[in-house]
Amino acid sequence: MRVNVRVNGEQRQADDVWEGESLLFMLRERLGLPGSKNACEQGECGSCTVYLDNVPVCACLVAAGQAQDREVRTVEGLADGDALDPVQEAFVEAGAVQCGFCTPGLVVAAHDLLDRVPSPSDPEIREALAGNLCRCTGYEKILDAVRLAASRR
Ligand code: FES
Ligand code: FES
């Protein structure tokens, strides 16, 4: 089937999508957007988090066909050209990125949190990021990054 979807502000089209295909596969393999990562494919790790109509979802759990005529924003779409989003910048500056596999999902989840709660408490940050697993950082640098981003927005 053909899927028409708006991705990062651009109208895109994917052909030969099969019924069971995930939004994550379509984004990465058909639309050339490898930012969202495929770690568990079971909705457990959050590395594939993208916005679907402004709501963060695990793209591995959404069928590609469900995105028809909807709006998707991936981690690539948070930057403004070459200028990183403040959340992306903060992750780099705070040293919150090691292998980087979890980072795109964490950045989208943190971006969503700060849109809803501009000055979150530590428990609010932890709760918002509870669905995003990181095997490298021990999470402290990630918390630092979100606090830093909040202080700049
Ligand atoms: S790859 Fe989607 S939640 Fe892990
Ligand atoms: S930086 Fe490696 S999993 Fe988070």
CSV table of C-alpha atoms and ligand atoms in Angstrom, one decimal:
chain,number,residue,atom,x,y,z
A,1,MET,CA,0.0,0.0,0.0
A,2,ARG,CA,1.0,3.6,-0.3
A,3,VAL,CA,1.2,5.8,2.8
A,4,ASN,CA,1.0,9.6,2.6
A,5,VAL,CA,2.3,11.3,5.7
A,6,ARG,CA,3.7,14.7,6.7
A,7,VAL,CA,7.1,14.2,8.2
A,8,ASN,CA,9.1,17.0,9.7
A,9,GLY,CA,7.0,19.5,7.8
A,10,GLU,CA,7.3,17.9,4.4
A,11,GLN,CA,4.7,15.8,2.6
A,12,ARG,CA,6.2,12.4,2.0
A,13,GLN,CA,5.0,9.2,0.3
A,14,ALA,CA,6.1,5.6,0.9
A,15,ASP,CA,5.2,2.9,-1.5
A,16,ASP,CA,5.0,-0.9,-1.1
A,17,VAL,CA,4.4,-0.6,2.6
A,18,TRP,CA,3.0,-3.9,3.9
A,19,GLU,CA,0.2,-4.1,6.4
A,20,GLY,CA,2.3,-5.2,9.3
A,21,GLU,CA,5.1,-2.7,8.8
A,22,SER,CA,5.9,-0.4,11.6
A,23,LEU,CA,6.1,3.4,11.4
A,24,LEU,CA,9.7,3.0,12.6
A,25,PHE,CA,10.6,0.8,9.7
A,26,MET,CA,9.0,3.1,7.2
A,27,LEU,CA,10.8,6.1,8.7
A,28,ARG,CA,14.2,4.5,8.7
A,29,GLU,CA,14.1,2.3,5.7
A,30,ARG,CA,11.8,4.0,3.2
A,31,LEU,CA,12.0,7.7,4.1
A,32,GLY,CA,15.7,7.9,4.9
A,33,LEU,CA,15.3,9.0,8.6
A,34,PRO,CA,17.5,6.8,10.7
A,35,GLY,CA,17.5,9.1,13.7
A,36,SER,CA,14.9,7.1,15.5
A,37,LYS,CA,16.5,3.9,16.7
A,38,ASN,CA,15.3,0.3,16.7
A,39,ALA,CA,16.5,-1.4,19.9
A,40,CYS,CA,13.8,-3.6,21.2
A,41,GLU,CA,10.9,-3.4,18.7
A,42,GLN,CA,8.6,-4.2,21.6
A,43,GLY,CA,7.7,-0.9,23.1
A,44,GLU,CA,10.0,-1.4,26.0
A,45,CYS,CA,13.0,0.9,25.5
A,46,GLY,CA,11.7,4.2,24.0
A,47,SER,CA,14.6,4.5,21.5
A,48,CYS,CA,12.1,4.9,18.6
A,49,THR,CA,10.1,7.7,20.2
A,50,VAL,CA,8.6,10.2,17.7
A,51,TYR,CA,5.8,12.6,17.7
A,52,LEU,CA,2.6,11.5,16.0
A,53,ASP,CA,0.2,14.4,15.8
A,54,ASN,CA,2.2,16.0,18.6
A,55,VAL,CA,1.9,13.1,20.9
A,56,PRO,CA,5.0,11.0,21.6
A,57,VAL,CA,4.7,7.4,20.6
A,58,CYS,CA,6.9,4.3,20.2
A,59,ALA,CA,7.2,4.2,16.4
A,60,CYS,CA,7.9,0.4,16.6
A,61,LEU,CA,4.4,-0.1,18.0
A,62,VAL,CA,2.5,2.0,15.4
A,63,ALA,CA,1.6,0.5,12.1
A,64,ALA,CA,2.9,2.6,9.2
A,65,GLY,CA,-0.6,2.7,7.8
A,66,GLN,CA,-1.8,4.4,10.9
A,67,ALA,CA,0.3,7.4,10.0
A,68,GLN,CA,-1.7,8.0,6.8
A,69,ASP,CA,-2.6,11.7,6.5
A,70,ARG,CA,-1.1,12.5,9.8
A,71,GLU,CA,1.9,14.5,11.1
A,72,VAL,CA,5.1,12.9,12.3
A,73,ARG,CA,8.0,14.7,13.8
A,74,THR,CA,11.2,12.8,14.4
A,75,VAL,CA,14.4,13.7,16.2
A,76,GLU,CA,15.7,15.1,12.9
A,77,GLY,CA,12.8,17.5,12.8
A,78,LEU,CA,13.6,19.1,16.2
A,79,ALA,CA,16.6,21.0,14.8
A,80,ASP,CA,16.1,24.2,12.8
A,81,GLY,CA,18.4,23.6,9.9
A,82,ASP,CA,21.9,23.4,11.3
A,83,ALA,CA,20.8,24.8,14.6
A,84,LEU,CA,20.2,22.2,17.2
A,85,ASP,CA,17.1,22.4,19.4
A,86,PRO,CA,18.1,23.4,23.0
A,87,VAL,CA,17.3,19.9,24.2
A,88,GLN,CA,19.7,18.4,21.7
A,89,GLU,CA,22.4,21.0,22.6
A,90,ALA,CA,22.0,20.3,26.3
A,91,PHE,CA,22.4,16.5,25.8
A,92,VAL,CA,25.7,17.2,24.0
A,93,GLU,CA,26.9,19.7,26.5
A,94,ALA,CA,25.9,17.8,29.6
A,95,GLY,CA,27.7,14.6,28.3
A,96,ALA,CA,24.4,12.7,28.3
A,97,VAL,CA,25.3,10.8,25.1
A,98,GLN,CA,27.6,7.8,25.2
A,99,CYS,CA,26.7,5.1,22.6
A,100,GLY,CA,23.8,7.3,21.6
A,101,PHE,CA,21.4,4.6,20.9
A,102,CYS,CA,18.8,5.8,23.5
A,103,THR,CA,19.5,9.5,22.8
A,104,PRO,CA,17.0,10.2,20.0
A,105,GLY,CA,14.1,8.8,22.0
A,106,LEU,CA,15.2,10.6,25.2
A,107,VAL,CA,15.6,13.9,23.3
A,108,VAL,CA,12.0,13.6,22.0
A,109,ALA,CA,10.6,12.6,25.4
A,110,ALA,CA,12.5,15.4,27.1
A,111,HIS,CA,11.4,17.9,24.4
A,112,ASP,CA,7.8,16.9,25.0
A,113,LEU,CA,8.2,17.2,28.8
A,114,LEU,CA,9.6,20.7,28.5
A,115,ASP,CA,6.8,21.8,26.2
A,116,ARG,CA,4.2,20.7,28.8
A,117,VAL,CA,6.2,21.5,31.9
A,118,PRO,CA,8.8,24.3,31.3
A,119,SER,CA,10.4,23.9,34.8
A,120,PRO,CA,10.0,20.3,35.8
A,121,SER,CA,11.0,18.9,39.2
A,122,ASP,CA,13.4,16.0,39.3
A,123,PRO,CA,10.5,13.5,40.0
A,124,GLU,CA,8.6,14.9,37.0
A,125,ILE,CA,11.7,14.5,34.8
A,126,ARG,CA,12.2,10.9,36.0
A,127,GLU,CA,8.5,10.1,35.4
A,128,ALA,CA,8.6,11.6,31.9
A,129,LEU,CA,11.6,9.6,30.9
A,130,ALA,CA,10.6,6.4,32.7
A,131,GLY,CA,9.8,4.8,29.3
A,132,ASN,CA,13.2,5.4,27.9
A,133,LEU,CA,16.0,3.0,28.8
A,134,CYS,CA,19.7,3.8,28.7
A,135,ARG,CA,22.3,1.2,29.3
A,136,CYS,CA,25.3,3.5,29.4
A,137,THR,CA,25.0,6.7,31.3
A,138,GLY,CA,23.4,5.8,34.6
A,139,TYR,CA,20.8,8.5,33.9
A,140,GLU,CA,22.5,11.3,36.0
A,141,LYS,CA,23.9,13.1,32.9
A,142,ILE,CA,20.5,12.8,31.2
A,143,LEU,CA,18.9,14.5,34.2
A,144,ASP,CA,21.6,17.2,34.0
A,145,ALA,CA,20.8,17.7,30.3
A,146,VAL,CA,17.1,18.1,30.9
A,147,ARG,CA,17.7,20.5,33.8
A,148,LEU,CA,20.1,22.5,31.5
A,149,ALA,CA,17.6,22.6,28.7
A,150,ALA,CA,14.9,23.7,31.0
A,151,SER,CA,17.1,26.6,32.3
A,152,ARG,CA,17.6,27.8,28.7
A,153,ARG,CA,14.1,27.6,27.3
B,1,FES,S1,12.4,0.1,19.6
B,1,FES,FE1,10.5,0.9,20.0
B,1,FES,S2,10.3,0.9,22.2
B,1,FES,FE2,12.2,-0.1,21.8
B,2,FES,S1,23.9,6.3,25.8
B,2,FES,FE1,24.1,4.1,25.3
B,2,FES,S2,22.1,3.4,25.8
B,2,FES,FE2,22.0,5.4,26.4
